[in-house]
Amino acid sequence: MMRTVLFGPPGAGKGTQAARLAERFGIPAISTGDIFRANVGQGTALGLEAKEYMDAGLLVPDSVTNAMVRDRLTWADAAEGFLLDGYPRNPDQARELESMLDDAGVSLDVVLEITADVDEVTRRLLSRAEIEGRADDTEPVIRRRLEVYAESTAPLADFYRERGLLVQVDGIGEIDEVTSRLVEAISDSSA
Ligand code: ADP
């Protein structure tokens, strides 16, 4: 049973690591980016609303994102734990998450930050763009996503450090190596 948040710059490999950790700890990985992309793909009202922001590399408005996560966390699979990938993405969302969990009488166990330098993540994103063809993996949009990360999301490190929850993990290296570092960080934090 573990309630955790994973954050890190676009291209740091969050999605890959989130799936591995979720499997390992038997909890669902909840990726707000994946949920938004599924809604865009299905042409739902939520997808239509999110798409313009995603395509521009901007955050979807907090009101929309918070409501979506609040609902997702009520699903039965999240009752015993979860790994949030891509949420919260700014301190306001982090405060909102705190209040959602407070309402449910639970709290986060650990927050994992995957660190990677800008040149490395830019390179990764541009090469992924060729493989996956994600609409927001073009150079100007990648640049914007990195700016939004630095401005809005990076302050989460201080937010969670103040609460004694932050663990930083180096995201540079082989995928398996980074997974091992994360698993170790989780084990240390619960020791
Ligand atoms: P990446 O980390 O590579 O940018 P994600 O799949 O996590 O990719 O997110 C893709 C896009 O989805 C973001 O650029 C943003 O538009 C939207 N999004 C995802 N999570 C959030 C969130 N918590 N708040 C606002 N927008 C979000």
PDB file of C-alpha atoms and ligand atoms in Angstrom:
ATOM      1  CA  MET A   1       0.000   0.000   0.000  1.00  0.00           C
ATOM      2  CA  MET A   2       1.602   3.192  -1.163  1.00  0.00           C
ATOM      3  CA  ARG A   3       0.413   6.609  -2.203  1.00  0.00           C
ATOM      4  CA  THR A   4       2.967   8.388  -4.274  1.00  0.00           C
ATOM      5  CA  VAL A   5       3.553  11.165  -6.780  1.00  0.00           C
ATOM      6  CA  LEU A   6       6.140  11.022  -9.548  1.00  0.00           C
ATOM      7  CA  PHE A   7       7.237  14.220 -11.269  1.00  0.00           C
ATOM      8  CA  GLY A   8      10.070  15.305 -13.500  1.00  0.00           C
ATOM      9  CA  PRO A   9      10.646  17.214 -16.728  1.00  0.00           C
ATOM     10  CA  PRO A  10       9.012  16.135 -19.992  1.00  0.00           C
ATOM     11  CA  GLY A  11      11.237  13.476 -21.528  1.00  0.00           C
ATOM     12  CA  ALA A  12      12.664  12.281 -18.196  1.00  0.00           C
ATOM     13  CA  GLY A  13      10.988   8.902 -18.651  1.00  0.00           C
ATOM     14  CA  LYS A  14       8.196   9.345 -16.105  1.00  0.00           C
ATOM     15  CA  GLY A  15       5.636   7.303 -18.029  1.00  0.00           C
ATOM     16  CA  THR A  16       7.947   4.315 -18.452  1.00  0.00           C
ATOM     17  CA  GLN A  17       9.053   4.372 -14.835  1.00  0.00           C
ATOM     18  CA  ALA A  18       5.510   4.933 -13.553  1.00  0.00           C
ATOM     19  CA  ALA A  19       4.297   1.786 -15.316  1.00  0.00           C
ATOM     20  CA  ARG A  20       7.162  -0.259 -13.891  1.00  0.00           C
ATOM     21  CA  LEU A  21       6.724   1.000 -10.333  1.00  0.00           C
ATOM     22  CA  ALA A  22       2.967   0.476 -10.476  1.00  0.00           C
ATOM     23  CA  GLU A  23       3.464  -3.116 -11.530  1.00  0.00           C
ATOM     24  CA  ARG A  24       6.094  -3.719  -8.911  1.00  0.00           C
ATOM     25  CA  PHE A  25       4.050  -2.288  -6.033  1.00  0.00           C
ATOM     26  CA  GLY A  26       0.652  -3.491  -7.258  1.00  0.00           C
ATOM     27  CA  ILE A  27      -0.904  -0.042  -7.497  1.00  0.00           C
ATOM     28  CA  PRO A  28      -2.444   1.788 -10.453  1.00  0.00           C
ATOM     29  CA  ALA A  29      -0.334   4.341 -12.335  1.00  0.00           C
ATOM     30  CA  ILE A  30      -2.583   7.315 -12.958  1.00  0.00           C
ATOM     31  CA  SER A  31      -1.209   9.509 -15.728  1.00  0.00           C
ATOM     32  CA  THR A  32      -3.116  12.727 -16.312  1.00  0.00           C
ATOM     33  CA  GLY A  33      -1.394  13.080 -19.710  1.00  0.00           C
ATOM     34  CA  ASP A  34      -2.643   9.607 -20.738  1.00  0.00           C
ATOM     35  CA  ILE A  35      -6.155  10.357 -19.508  1.00  0.00           C
ATOM     36  CA  PHE A  36      -6.189  13.615 -21.470  1.00  0.00           C
ATOM     37  CA  ARG A  37      -4.827  11.898 -24.602  1.00  0.00           C
ATOM     38  CA  ALA A  38      -7.458   9.135 -24.340  1.00  0.00           C
ATOM     39  CA  ASN A  39     -10.167  11.805 -24.103  1.00  0.00           C
ATOM     40  CA  VAL A  40      -8.749  13.665 -27.080  1.00  0.00           C
ATOM     41  CA  GLY A  41      -8.705  10.382 -29.025  1.00  0.00           C
ATOM     42  CA  GLN A  42     -12.328   9.661 -28.134  1.00  0.00           C
ATOM     43  CA  GLY A  43     -13.414  13.218 -28.865  1.00  0.00           C
ATOM     44  CA  THR A  44     -15.049  13.737 -25.477  1.00  0.00           C
ATOM     45  CA  ALA A  45     -15.929  17.203 -24.153  1.00  0.00           C
ATOM     46  CA  LEU A  46     -12.984  16.946 -21.758  1.00  0.00           C
ATOM     47  CA  GLY A  47     -10.706  16.023 -24.653  1.00  0.00           C
ATOM     48  CA  LEU A  48     -11.914  18.952 -26.746  1.00  0.00           C
ATOM     49  CA  GLU A  49     -11.246  21.294 -23.847  1.00  0.00           C
ATOM     50  CA  ALA A  50      -7.792  19.874 -23.092  1.00  0.00           C
ATOM     51  CA  LYS A  51      -6.519  19.576 -26.642  1.00  0.00           C
ATOM     52  CA  GLU A  52      -5.816  23.237 -27.353  1.00  0.00           C
ATOM     53  CA  TYR A  53      -3.678  23.526 -24.220  1.00  0.00           C
ATOM     54  CA  MET A  54      -1.831  20.282 -24.830  1.00  0.00           C
ATOM     55  CA  ASP A  55      -1.068  21.167 -28.436  1.00  0.00           C
ATOM     56  CA  ALA A  56       0.371  24.478 -27.250  1.00  0.00           C
ATOM     57  CA  GLY A  57       2.463  22.841 -24.519  1.00  0.00           C
ATOM     58  CA  LEU A  58       0.495  24.644 -21.796  1.00  0.00           C
ATOM     59  CA  LEU A  59      -1.124  23.255 -18.683  1.00  0.00           C
ATOM     60  CA  VAL A  60      -4.790  22.395 -18.946  1.00  0.00           C
ATOM     61  CA  PRO A  61      -6.630  24.709 -16.490  1.00  0.00           C
ATOM     62  CA  ASP A  62      -6.446  23.542 -12.888  1.00  0.00           C
ATOM     63  CA  SER A  63     -10.235  23.464 -12.486  1.00  0.00           C
ATOM     64  CA  VAL A  64     -10.495  20.861 -15.254  1.00  0.00           C
ATOM     65  CA  THR A  65      -7.512  18.791 -14.151  1.00  0.00           C
ATOM     66  CA  ASN A  66      -8.342  18.829 -10.443  1.00  0.00           C
ATOM     67  CA  ALA A  67     -11.912  17.656 -11.055  1.00  0.00           C
ATOM     68  CA  MET A  68     -10.671  14.859 -13.278  1.00  0.00           C
ATOM     69  CA  VAL A  69      -8.173  13.626 -10.670  1.00  0.00           C
ATOM     70  CA  ARG A  70     -10.642  13.971  -7.809  1.00  0.00           C
ATOM     71  CA  ASP A  71     -12.963  11.642  -9.691  1.00  0.00           C
ATOM     72  CA  ARG A  72     -10.237   9.197 -10.690  1.00  0.00           C
ATOM     73  CA  LEU A  73      -9.073   8.810  -7.100  1.00  0.00           C
ATOM     74  CA  THR A  74     -12.525   7.578  -6.061  1.00  0.00           C
ATOM     75  CA  TRP A  75     -12.219   4.468  -8.273  1.00  0.00           C
ATOM     76  CA  ALA A  76     -11.940   1.217  -6.357  1.00  0.00           C
ATOM     77  CA  ASP A  77      -8.458   0.438  -7.710  1.00  0.00           C
ATOM     78  CA  ALA A  78      -7.028   3.532  -6.020  1.00  0.00           C
ATOM     79  CA  ALA A  79      -8.391   2.739  -2.563  1.00  0.00           C
ATOM     80  CA  GLU A  80      -5.258   0.930  -1.428  1.00  0.00           C
ATOM     81  CA  GLY A  81      -2.710   3.134  -3.140  1.00  0.00           C
ATOM     82  CA  PHE A  82      -1.728   4.814  -6.386  1.00  0.00           C
ATOM     83  CA  LEU A  83       1.099   6.406  -8.265  1.00  0.00           C
ATOM     84  CA  LEU A  84       0.253   9.766  -9.782  1.00  0.00           C
ATOM     85  CA  ASP A  85       2.239  10.532 -12.940  1.00  0.00           C
ATOM     86  CA  GLY A  86       1.950  14.117 -14.183  1.00  0.00           C
ATOM     87  CA  TYR A  87      -0.177  15.391 -11.321  1.00  0.00           C
ATOM     88  CA  PRO A  88       0.227  17.654  -9.454  1.00  0.00           C
ATOM     89  CA  ARG A  89       2.013  19.932 -11.867  1.00  0.00           C
ATOM     90  CA  ASN A  90       2.033  23.154  -9.863  1.00  0.00           C
ATOM     91  CA  PRO A  91       1.735  24.073  -6.164  1.00  0.00           C
ATOM     92  CA  ASP A  92      -1.973  24.925  -6.466  1.00  0.00           C
ATOM     93  CA  GLN A  93      -2.673  21.418  -7.751  1.00  0.00           C
ATOM     94  CA  ALA A  94      -0.500  20.049  -4.953  1.00  0.00           C
ATOM     95  CA  ARG A  95      -2.607  21.899  -2.363  1.00  0.00           C
ATOM     96  CA  GLU A  96      -5.752  20.620  -4.046  1.00  0.00           C
ATOM     97  CA  LEU A  97      -4.406  17.052  -3.916  1.00  0.00           C
ATOM     98  CA  GLU A  98      -3.664  17.503  -0.218  1.00  0.00           C
ATOM     99  CA  SER A  99      -7.242  18.499   0.400  1.00  0.00           C
ATOM    100  CA  MET A 100      -8.608  15.566  -1.647  1.00  0.00           C
ATOM    101  CA  LEU A 101      -6.517  13.158   0.402  1.00  0.00           C
ATOM    102  CA  ASP A 102      -7.399  14.917   3.669  1.00  0.00           C
ATOM    103  CA  ASP A 103     -11.070  14.477   2.826  1.00  0.00           C
ATOM    104  CA  ALA A 104     -10.430  10.761   2.408  1.00  0.00           C
ATOM    105  CA  GLY A 105      -8.392  10.614   5.628  1.00  0.00           C
ATOM    106  CA  VAL A 106      -5.208   9.527   3.865  1.00  0.00           C
ATOM    107  CA  SER A 107      -1.904  11.139   2.850  1.00  0.00           C
ATOM    108  CA  LEU A 108       1.055  10.726   0.513  1.00  0.00           C
ATOM    109  CA  ASP A 109       3.880   8.405   1.562  1.00  0.00           C
ATOM    110  CA  VAL A 110       6.583   9.744  -0.728  1.00  0.00           C
ATOM    111  CA  VAL A 111       7.079  12.094  -3.675  1.00  0.00           C
ATOM    112  CA  LEU A 112       9.645  11.133  -6.288  1.00  0.00           C
ATOM    113  CA  GLU A 113      11.334  13.696  -8.515  1.00  0.00           C
ATOM    114  CA  ILE A 114      13.179  12.355 -11.540  1.00  0.00           C
ATOM    115  CA  THR A 115      15.901  14.826 -12.441  1.00  0.00           C
ATOM    116  CA  ALA A 116      17.467  15.193 -15.878  1.00  0.00           C
ATOM    117  CA  ASP A 117      19.190  18.095 -17.591  1.00  0.00           C
ATOM    118  CA  VAL A 118      17.463  20.113 -20.259  1.00  0.00           C
ATOM    119  CA  ASP A 119      19.750  19.097 -23.140  1.00  0.00           C
ATOM    120  CA  GLU A 120      19.239  15.420 -22.397  1.00  0.00           C
ATOM    121  CA  VAL A 121      15.455  15.619 -22.174  1.00  0.00           C
ATOM    122  CA  THR A 122      15.214  17.768 -25.297  1.00  0.00           C
ATOM    123  CA  ARG A 123      17.232  15.196 -27.211  1.00  0.00           C
ATOM    124  CA  ARG A 124      15.048  12.356 -25.923  1.00  0.00           C
ATOM    125  CA  LEU A 125      11.826  14.156 -26.777  1.00  0.00           C
ATOM    126  CA  LEU A 126      12.928  14.959 -30.310  1.00  0.00           C
ATOM    127  CA  SER A 127      13.870  11.337 -30.949  1.00  0.00           C
ATOM    128  CA  ARG A 128      10.599  10.112 -29.399  1.00  0.00           C
ATOM    129  CA  ALA A 129       8.740  12.531 -31.685  1.00  0.00           C
ATOM    130  CA  GLU A 130       9.958  10.588 -34.700  1.00  0.00           C
ATOM    131  CA  ILE A 131       8.839   7.268 -33.227  1.00  0.00           C
ATOM    132  CA  GLU A 132       5.517   8.086 -31.567  1.00  0.00           C
ATOM    133  CA  GLY A 133       4.393  11.134 -33.474  1.00  0.00           C
ATOM    134  CA  ARG A 134       2.813  12.768 -30.428  1.00  0.00           C
ATOM    135  CA  ALA A 135       1.203  16.067 -31.429  1.00  0.00           C
ATOM    136  CA  ASP A 136       3.060  17.984 -28.716  1.00  0.00           C
ATOM    137  CA  ASP A 137       6.532  16.642 -29.548  1.00  0.00           C
ATOM    138  CA  THR A 138       7.517  19.349 -32.023  1.00  0.00           C
ATOM    139  CA  GLU A 139      10.487  21.542 -31.225  1.00  0.00           C
ATOM    140  CA  PRO A 140       8.641  24.787 -30.335  1.00  0.00           C
ATOM    141  CA  VAL A 141       6.097  22.916 -28.212  1.00  0.00           C
ATOM    142  CA  ILE A 142       8.834  20.914 -26.467  1.00  0.00           C
ATOM    143  CA  ARG A 143      10.554  24.182 -25.629  1.00  0.00           C
ATOM    144  CA  ARG A 144       7.331  25.592 -24.216  1.00  0.00           C
ATOM    145  CA  ARG A 145       6.694  22.443 -22.138  1.00  0.00           C
ATOM    146  CA  LEU A 146      10.168  22.725 -20.651  1.00  0.00           C
ATOM    147  CA  GLU A 147       9.549  26.400 -19.799  1.00  0.00           C
ATOM    148  CA  VAL A 148       6.239  25.548 -18.169  1.00  0.00           C
ATOM    149  CA  TYR A 149       7.991  22.798 -16.235  1.00  0.00           C
ATOM    150  CA  ALA A 150      10.715  25.126 -14.944  1.00  0.00           C
ATOM    151  CA  GLU A 151       8.231  27.817 -13.987  1.00  0.00           C
ATOM    152  CA  SER A 152       5.233  25.873 -12.668  1.00  0.00           C
ATOM    153  CA  THR A 153       6.269  22.324 -11.842  1.00  0.00           C
ATOM    154  CA  ALA A 154       9.857  22.556 -10.552  1.00  0.00           C
ATOM    155  CA  PRO A 155       8.634  24.526  -7.466  1.00  0.00           C
ATOM    156  CA  LEU A 156       6.981  21.277  -6.334  1.00  0.00           C
ATOM    157  CA  ALA A 157      10.411  20.183  -5.119  1.00  0.00           C
ATOM    158  CA  ASP A 158      10.395  22.872  -2.410  1.00  0.00           C
ATOM    159  CA  PHE A 159       6.733  22.282  -1.672  1.00  0.00           C
ATOM    160  CA  TYR A 160       7.293  18.594  -0.937  1.00  0.00           C
ATOM    161  CA  ARG A 161      10.716  19.051   0.654  1.00  0.00           C
ATOM    162  CA  GLU A 162       9.061  21.287   3.256  1.00  0.00           C
ATOM    163  CA  ARG A 163       6.669  18.439   3.988  1.00  0.00           C
ATOM    164  CA  GLY A 164       9.481  15.917   4.308  1.00  0.00           C
ATOM    165  CA  LEU A 165       8.189  13.869   1.383  1.00  0.00           C
ATOM    166  CA  LEU A 166      10.653  14.646  -1.414  1.00  0.00           C
ATOM    167  CA  VAL A 167      13.122  12.130  -2.788  1.00  0.00           C
ATOM    168  CA  GLN A 168      15.181  13.095  -5.859  1.00  0.00           C
ATOM    169  CA  VAL A 169      16.376  10.419  -8.246  1.00  0.00           C
ATOM    170  CA  ASP A 170      18.806  10.871 -11.117  1.00  0.00           C
ATOM    171  CA  GLY A 171      16.935  10.109 -14.358  1.00  0.00           C
ATOM    172  CA  ILE A 172      20.043   9.809 -16.527  1.00  0.00           C
ATOM    173  CA  GLY A 173      21.108   6.247 -17.314  1.00  0.00           C
ATOM    174  CA  GLU A 174      19.635   2.956 -18.505  1.00  0.00           C
ATOM    175  CA  ILE A 175      15.916   2.480 -17.926  1.00  0.00           C
ATOM    176  CA  ASP A 176      16.556  -0.473 -15.562  1.00  0.00           C
ATOM    177  CA  GLU A 177      19.112   1.505 -13.629  1.00  0.00           C
ATOM    178  CA  VAL A 178      16.687   4.385 -13.064  1.00  0.00           C
ATOM    179  CA  THR A 179      13.968   1.921 -11.992  1.00  0.00           C
ATOM    180  CA  SER A 180      16.351   0.424  -9.431  1.00  0.00           C
ATOM    181  CA  ARG A 181      17.157   3.875  -8.075  1.00  0.00           C
ATOM    182  CA  LEU A 182      13.459   4.657  -7.710  1.00  0.00           C
ATOM    183  CA  VAL A 183      12.675   1.347  -6.005  1.00  0.00           C
ATOM    184  CA  GLU A 184      15.560   1.931  -3.627  1.00  0.00           C
ATOM    185  CA  ALA A 185      14.389   5.486  -2.901  1.00  0.00           C
ATOM    186  CA  ILE A 186      10.911   4.174  -2.093  1.00  0.00           C
ATOM    187  CA  SER A 187      12.266   1.461   0.170  1.00  0.00           C
ATOM    188  CA  ASP A 188      14.530   3.939   1.980  1.00  0.00           C
ATOM    189  CA  SER A 189      11.664   6.362   2.487  1.00  0.00           C
ATOM    190  CA  SER A 190       9.476   3.720   4.106  1.00  0.00           C
ATOM    191  CA  ALA A 191      12.287   2.313   6.252  1.00  0.00           C
TER     192      ALA A 191
HETATM  193  P1  ADP B   1       5.097  15.429 -20.609  1.00  0.00           P
HETATM  194  O1  ADP B   1       5.498  15.231 -19.182  1.00  0.00           O
HETATM  195  O2  ADP B   1       6.017  14.751 -21.569  1.00  0.00           O
HETATM  196  O3  ADP B   1       4.888  16.868 -20.988  1.00  0.00           O
HETATM  197  P2  ADP B   1       2.355  14.377 -20.116  1.00  0.00           P
HETATM  198  O4  ADP B   1       1.767  13.233 -20.842  1.00  0.00           O
HETATM  199  O5  ADP B   1       2.555  14.251 -18.652  1.00  0.00           O
HETATM  200  O6  ADP B   1       3.707  14.694 -20.885  1.00  0.00           O
HETATM  201  O7  ADP B   1       1.431  15.677 -20.353  1.00  0.00           O
HETATM  202  C1  ADP B   1       1.060  16.096 -21.653  1.00  0.00           C
HETATM  203  C2  ADP B   1       0.193  17.357 -21.567  1.00  0.00           C
HETATM  204  O8  ADP B   1      -1.019  17.065 -20.857  1.00  0.00           O
HETATM  205  C3  ADP B   1       0.794  18.535 -20.795  1.00  0.00           C
HETATM  206  O9  ADP B   1       1.655  19.320 -21.605  1.00  0.00           O
HETATM  207  C4  ADP B   1      -0.467  19.305 -20.394  1.00  0.00           C
HETATM  208  O10 ADP B   1      -1.005  20.050 -21.478  1.00  0.00           O
HETATM  209  C5  ADP B   1      -1.433  18.179 -20.077  1.00  0.00           C
HETATM  210  N1  ADP B   1      -1.379  17.816 -18.645  1.00  0.00           N
HETATM  211  C6  ADP B   1      -0.976  16.618 -18.127  1.00  0.00           C
HETATM  212  N2  ADP B   1      -1.026  16.622 -16.783  1.00  0.00           N
HETATM  213  C7  ADP B   1      -1.464  17.856 -16.428  1.00  0.00           C
HETATM  214  C8  ADP B   1      -1.715  18.508 -15.198  1.00  0.00           C
HETATM  215  N3  ADP B   1      -1.524  17.898 -14.020  1.00  0.00           N
HETATM  216  N4  ADP B   1      -2.173  19.797 -15.226  1.00  0.00           N
HETATM  217  C9  ADP B   1      -2.383  20.430 -16.370  1.00  0.00           C
HETATM  218  N5  ADP B   1      -2.144  19.885 -17.578  1.00  0.00           N
HETATM  219  C10 ADP B   1      -1.698  18.631 -17.627  1.00  0.00           C
END
